[in-house]
PDB file of C-alpha atoms in Angstrom:
ATOM      1  CA  MET A   1      11.258  -2.491   4.815  1.00 44.00           C
ATOM      2  CA  ALA A   2       8.037  -2.586   6.801  1.00 46.00           C
ATOM      3  CA  ALA A   3       7.742  -2.246  10.543  1.00 47.00           C
ATOM      4  CA  GLY A   4       4.568  -3.430  12.231  1.00 48.00           C
ATOM      5  CA  GLY A   5       3.031  -2.452  15.494  1.00 46.00           C
ATOM      6  CA  GLY A   6      -0.196  -2.491  17.412  1.00 43.00           C
ATOM      7  CA  GLY A   7      -2.959  -5.031  17.346  1.00 44.00           C
ATOM      8  CA  SER A   8      -5.029  -5.540  14.240  1.00 49.00           C
ATOM      9  CA  SER A   9      -8.802  -5.530  14.032  1.00 54.00           C
ATOM     10  CA  PRO A  10      -9.699  -7.117  10.693  1.00 63.00           C
ATOM     11  CA  GLY A  11     -13.282  -5.794  10.775  1.00 83.00           C
ATOM     12  CA  LYS A  12     -12.354  -2.131  11.096  1.00 92.00           C
ATOM     13  CA  PRO A  13     -11.890   0.070   8.044  1.00 97.00           C
ATOM     14  CA  VAL A  14      -8.348   1.351   7.572  1.00 97.00           C
ATOM     15  CA  MET A  15      -7.145   4.937   7.525  1.00 98.00           C
ATOM     16  CA  VAL A  16      -3.668   5.420   6.050  1.00 98.00           C
ATOM     17  CA  VAL A  17      -1.679   8.508   7.043  1.00 98.00           C
ATOM     18  CA  GLY A  18       1.356   9.223   4.884  1.00 96.00           C
ATOM     19  CA  ILE A  19       4.098  11.177   6.628  1.00 95.00           C
ATOM     20  CA  ASP A  20       7.595  12.430   6.000  1.00 93.00           C
ATOM     21  CA  ASP A  21      10.031  14.442   8.089  1.00 91.00           C
ATOM     22  CA  SER A  22       8.183  17.739   7.677  1.00 90.00           C
ATOM     23  CA  ASP A  23       6.140  19.864  10.033  1.00 91.00           C
ATOM     24  CA  HIS A  24       3.309  19.711   7.489  1.00 91.00           C
ATOM     25  CA  SER A  25       2.988  15.938   7.676  1.00 92.00           C
ATOM     26  CA  TYR A  26       3.351  15.841  11.460  1.00 95.00           C
ATOM     27  CA  TYR A  27       0.564  18.427  11.637  1.00 95.00           C
ATOM     28  CA  ALA A  28      -1.601  16.199   9.408  1.00 96.00           C
ATOM     29  CA  LEU A  29      -0.968  13.226  11.717  1.00 97.00           C
ATOM     30  CA  GLU A  30      -1.717  15.292  14.826  1.00 97.00           C
ATOM     31  CA  TRP A  31      -4.910  16.648  13.211  1.00 96.00           C
ATOM     32  CA  THR A  32      -5.974  13.101  12.335  1.00 97.00           C
ATOM     33  CA  LEU A  33      -5.345  11.882  15.872  1.00 97.00           C
ATOM     34  CA  GLN A  34      -7.287  14.805  17.350  1.00 95.00           C
ATOM     35  CA  HIS A  35     -10.292  14.327  15.050  1.00 95.00           C
ATOM     36  CA  PHE A  36     -10.471  10.540  14.606  1.00 95.00           C
ATOM     37  CA  PHE A  37      -8.489   8.940  17.437  1.00 95.00           C
ATOM     38  CA  ALA A  38      -9.170  11.093  20.493  1.00 92.00           C
ATOM     39  CA  PRO A  39      -8.288   9.344  23.777  1.00 88.00           C
ATOM     40  CA  GLY A  40     -11.300   7.803  25.465  1.00 87.00           C
ATOM     41  CA  GLN A  41     -13.345   7.766  22.265  1.00 88.00           C
ATOM     42  CA  PRO A  42     -14.197   4.573  20.350  1.00 89.00           C
ATOM     43  CA  GLN A  43     -11.879   4.087  17.409  1.00 91.00           C
ATOM     44  CA  GLN A  44     -13.778   3.490  14.202  1.00 93.00           C
ATOM     45  CA  TYR A  45     -10.630   2.966  12.116  1.00 96.00           C
ATOM     46  CA  ARG A  46      -7.445   0.984  12.196  1.00 97.00           C
ATOM     47  CA  LEU A  47      -4.627   3.493  11.691  1.00 98.00           C
ATOM     48  CA  ALA A  48      -1.753   2.703   9.323  1.00 98.00           C
ATOM     49  CA  VAL A  49       1.065   5.252   9.523  1.00 98.00           C
ATOM     50  CA  LEU A  50       3.333   5.130   6.506  1.00 97.00           C
ATOM     51  CA  THR A  51       6.542   6.794   5.448  1.00 95.00           C
ATOM     52  CA  ALA A  52       8.467   6.376   2.224  1.00 93.00           C
ATOM     53  CA  LYS A  53      12.248   6.105   2.251  1.00 90.00           C
ATOM     54  CA  PRO A  54      13.644   7.334  -1.058  1.00 82.00           C
ATOM     55  CA  LEU A  55      16.288   5.273  -2.786  1.00 80.00           C
ATOM     56  CA  ALA A  56      19.745   6.745  -2.204  1.00 73.00           C
ATOM     57  CA  SER A  57      20.401   6.674  -5.929  1.00 69.00           C
ATOM     58  CA  SER A  58      17.309   8.809  -6.583  1.00 68.00           C
ATOM     59  CA  VAL A  59      18.456  11.373  -4.010  1.00 63.00           C
ATOM     60  CA  ILE A  60      21.902  11.636  -5.588  1.00 64.00           C
ATOM     61  CA  GLY A  61      20.362  11.632  -9.064  1.00 61.00           C
ATOM     62  CA  ILE A  62      22.751  12.257 -11.897  1.00 52.00           C
ATOM     63  CA  ALA A  63      25.497  13.755  -9.779  1.00 54.00           C
ATOM     64  CA  GLY A  64      28.166  12.426 -12.108  1.00 55.00           C
ATOM     65  CA  ILE A  65      31.658  11.192 -11.329  1.00 54.00           C
ATOM     66  CA  GLY A  66      32.249  10.460  -7.660  1.00 58.00           C
ATOM     67  CA  SER A  67      28.600  10.019  -6.762  1.00 64.00           C
ATOM     68  CA  ALA A  68      29.115   6.294  -6.075  1.00 69.00           C
ATOM     69  CA  GLU A  69      31.233   7.227  -3.053  1.00 74.00           C
ATOM     70  CA  LEU A  70      28.297   9.235  -1.686  1.00 76.00           C
ATOM     71  CA  LEU A  71      25.823   6.320  -1.756  1.00 79.00           C
ATOM     72  CA  PRO A  72      26.727   4.815   1.654  1.00 82.00           C
ATOM     73  CA  THR A  73      26.609   8.233   3.339  1.00 83.00           C
ATOM     74  CA  VAL A  74      23.286   9.154   1.745  1.00 82.00           C
ATOM     75  CA  GLU A  75      21.829   5.711   2.538  1.00 85.00           C
ATOM     76  CA  ALA A  76      22.844   6.038   6.207  1.00 89.00           C
ATOM     77  CA  ASP A  77      21.293   9.512   6.382  1.00 89.00           C
ATOM     78  CA  LEU A  78      18.041   8.274   4.812  1.00 88.00           C
ATOM     79  CA  LYS A  79      17.868   5.402   7.325  1.00 92.00           C
ATOM     80  CA  ARG A  80      18.358   7.847  10.231  1.00 93.00           C
ATOM     81  CA  THR A  81      15.643  10.119   8.863  1.00 93.00           C
ATOM     82  CA  THR A  82      13.240   7.194   8.437  1.00 94.00           C
ATOM     83  CA  ALA A  83      13.924   6.034  11.998  1.00 95.00           C
ATOM     84  CA  ARG A  84      13.332   9.573  13.293  1.00 95.00           C
ATOM     85  CA  VAL A  85      10.002   9.785  11.414  1.00 96.00           C
ATOM     86  CA  MET A  86       8.846   6.416  12.777  1.00 97.00           C
ATOM     87  CA  ASP A  87       9.935   7.308  16.328  1.00 97.00           C
ATOM     88  CA  LYS A  88       7.991  10.583  16.173  1.00 97.00           C
ATOM     89  CA  ALA A  89       4.928   8.769  14.778  1.00 97.00           C
ATOM     90  CA  ARG A  90       5.076   6.191  17.587  1.00 97.00           C
ATOM     91  CA  SER A  91       5.328   8.980  20.131  1.00 97.00           C
ATOM     92  CA  LEU A  92       2.388  10.892  18.639  1.00 97.00           C
ATOM     93  CA  CYS A  93       0.264   7.730  18.349  1.00 96.00           C
ATOM     94  CA  ALA A  94       1.017   6.392  21.844  1.00 95.00           C
ATOM     95  CA  GLU A  95      -2.683   6.580  22.825  1.00 93.00           C
ATOM     96  CA  VAL A  96      -3.981   4.848  19.689  1.00 94.00           C
ATOM     97  CA  ALA A  97      -5.013   1.255  20.372  1.00 89.00           C
ATOM     98  CA  ASP A  98      -5.055  -0.086  16.816  1.00 94.00           C
ATOM     99  CA  VAL A  99      -2.136   1.286  14.832  1.00 96.00           C
ATOM    100  CA  GLY A 100       0.547  -0.102  12.544  1.00 97.00           C
ATOM    101  CA  TYR A 101       3.698   1.537  11.227  1.00 97.00           C
ATOM    102  CA  GLU A 102       5.401   1.029   7.889  1.00 97.00           C
ATOM    103  CA  ALA A 103       8.533   2.399   6.275  1.00 96.00           C
ATOM    104  CA  VAL A 104       8.646   1.421   2.614  1.00 96.00           C
ATOM    105  CA  GLU A 105      11.459   2.140   0.195  1.00 93.00           C
ATOM    106  CA  GLY A 106      10.536   4.029  -2.963  1.00 92.00           C
ATOM    107  CA  ASP A 107       8.979   7.200  -4.329  1.00 91.00           C
ATOM    108  CA  ALA A 108       6.399   8.574  -1.873  1.00 91.00           C
ATOM    109  CA  ARG A 109       3.655   8.879  -4.493  1.00 93.00           C
ATOM    110  CA  GLY A 110       3.805   5.224  -5.495  1.00 94.00           C
ATOM    111  CA  VAL A 111       4.460   3.949  -1.986  1.00 95.00           C
ATOM    112  CA  ILE A 112       1.403   5.739  -0.590  1.00 96.00           C
ATOM    113  CA  CYS A 113      -0.973   4.673  -3.364  1.00 97.00           C
ATOM    114  CA  GLU A 114       0.252   1.059  -3.125  1.00 97.00           C
ATOM    115  CA  ALA A 115      -0.302   1.097   0.655  1.00 97.00           C
ATOM    116  CA  VAL A 116      -3.868   2.325   0.130  1.00 97.00           C
ATOM    117  CA  ASP A 117      -4.495  -0.663  -2.153  1.00 97.00           C
ATOM    118  CA  ARG A 118      -2.669  -3.153   0.091  1.00 97.00           C
ATOM    119  CA  HIS A 119      -4.657  -2.085   3.175  1.00 97.00           C
ATOM    120  CA  HIS A 120      -7.928  -1.612   1.257  1.00 97.00           C
ATOM    121  CA  ALA A 121      -8.002   1.790   2.948  1.00 97.00           C
ATOM    122  CA  GLU A 122     -11.175   3.841   3.114  1.00 97.00           C
ATOM    123  CA  ILE A 123      -9.344   7.097   3.782  1.00 98.00           C
ATOM    124  CA  LEU A 124      -5.881   8.445   3.020  1.00 97.00           C
ATOM    125  CA  VAL A 125      -4.666  11.459   4.992  1.00 97.00           C
ATOM    126  CA  ILE A 126      -1.653  13.450   3.823  1.00 94.00           C
ATOM    127  CA  GLY A 127      -0.221  16.837   4.607  1.00 91.00           C
ATOM    128  CA  CYS A 128       0.329  19.657   2.182  1.00 84.00           C
ATOM    129  CA  HIS A 129       3.563  21.635   1.935  1.00 70.00           C
ATOM    130  CA  GLY A 130       1.718  24.621   0.525  1.00 63.00           C
ATOM    131  CA  TYR A 131       3.902  24.956  -2.565  1.00 58.00           C
ATOM    132  CA  SER A 132       2.997  27.453  -5.254  1.00 55.00           C
ATOM    133  CA  LYS A 133       1.732  26.149  -8.599  1.00 58.00           C
ATOM    134  CA  TRP A 134       5.168  26.722 -10.101  1.00 53.00           C
ATOM    135  CA  LYS A 135       7.001  24.848  -7.344  1.00 50.00           C
ATOM    136  CA  ARG A 136       4.480  21.958  -7.513  1.00 50.00           C
ATOM    137  CA  ALA A 137       5.034  21.752 -11.271  1.00 52.00           C
ATOM    138  CA  VAL A 138       8.813  21.595 -10.868  1.00 50.00           C
ATOM    139  CA  LEU A 139       9.072  19.409  -7.739  1.00 51.00           C
ATOM    140  CA  GLY A 140       5.883  17.413  -8.103  1.00 60.00           C
ATOM    141  CA  SER A 141       3.227  17.251  -5.432  1.00 80.00           C
ATOM    142  CA  VAL A 142       2.648  14.041  -3.514  1.00 87.00           C
ATOM    143  CA  SER A 143      -0.749  15.243  -2.314  1.00 87.00           C
ATOM    144  CA  ASP A 144      -1.818  16.213  -5.839  1.00 85.00           C
ATOM    145  CA  TYR A 145      -0.695  12.855  -7.214  1.00 88.00           C
ATOM    146  CA  CYS A 146      -2.499  10.928  -4.470  1.00 92.00           C
ATOM    147  CA  THR A 147      -5.758  12.834  -4.908  1.00 91.00           C
ATOM    148  CA  HIS A 148      -5.783  11.686  -8.528  1.00 91.00           C
ATOM    149  CA  HIS A 149      -4.444   8.131  -8.160  1.00 93.00           C
ATOM    150  CA  ALA A 150      -5.331   6.725  -4.726  1.00 94.00           C
ATOM    151  CA  HIS A 151      -8.332   4.384  -4.803  1.00 95.00           C
ATOM    152  CA  CYS A 152     -10.040   5.873  -1.743  1.00 97.00           C
ATOM    153  CA  THR A 153     -11.145   9.147  -0.241  1.00 96.00           C
ATOM    154  CA  VAL A 154      -8.147  11.465   0.151  1.00 96.00           C
ATOM    155  CA  MET A 155      -8.015  14.127   2.836  1.00 95.00           C
ATOM    156  CA  VAL A 156      -5.297  16.757   2.391  1.00 93.00           C
ATOM    157  CA  VAL A 157      -4.648  18.524   5.700  1.00 93.00           C
ATOM    158  CA  LYS A 158      -3.222  22.010   5.413  1.00 89.00           C
ATOM    159  CA  ARG A 159      -1.589  23.860   8.264  1.00 85.00           C
ATOM    160  CA  PRO A 160      -3.373  27.074   9.138  1.00 82.00           C
ATOM    161  CA  LYS A 161      -1.570  30.191   7.995  1.00 77.00           C
ATOM    162  CA  HIS A 162       0.011  32.052  10.893  1.00 71.00           C
ATOM    163  CA  LYS A 163      -1.219  35.594  11.282  1.00 61.00           C
ATOM    164  CA  HIS A 164       1.442  38.172  11.948  1.00 54.00           C
TER     165      HIS A 164
END
């Protein structure tokens, strides 16, 4: 389930930005645009914006009896979320001349690392939810996984802490 966009410059190195429907990943994309794709500045990279759409069955998990009836509803919700993420990315990247968009079905960790390989990316940019060590251990951390498994430089963009 890939969606293209923008012109391609084969000679440019590729920067992949992995996003989901969180403020943390939108911040990472905005930070990337501000620092690497500022309007009026020459673009040294081709930007590939990527989101992973989880499988409905993985979202439902082992819900037990009756979960089969939930699949169509969950699938429709995941499609709406993916469309919302791609629409927001297109809006944020409106000034970028060389950008492509992809929505790929699967676990975010694998989808992102496979995209890095497929695009021969030089840099991967991902956001960080700021989970505690305990929460990362229980839920898993996409950024932690990618820093260890992606075959390129990985930049994890953290949102600044708000001062009260």
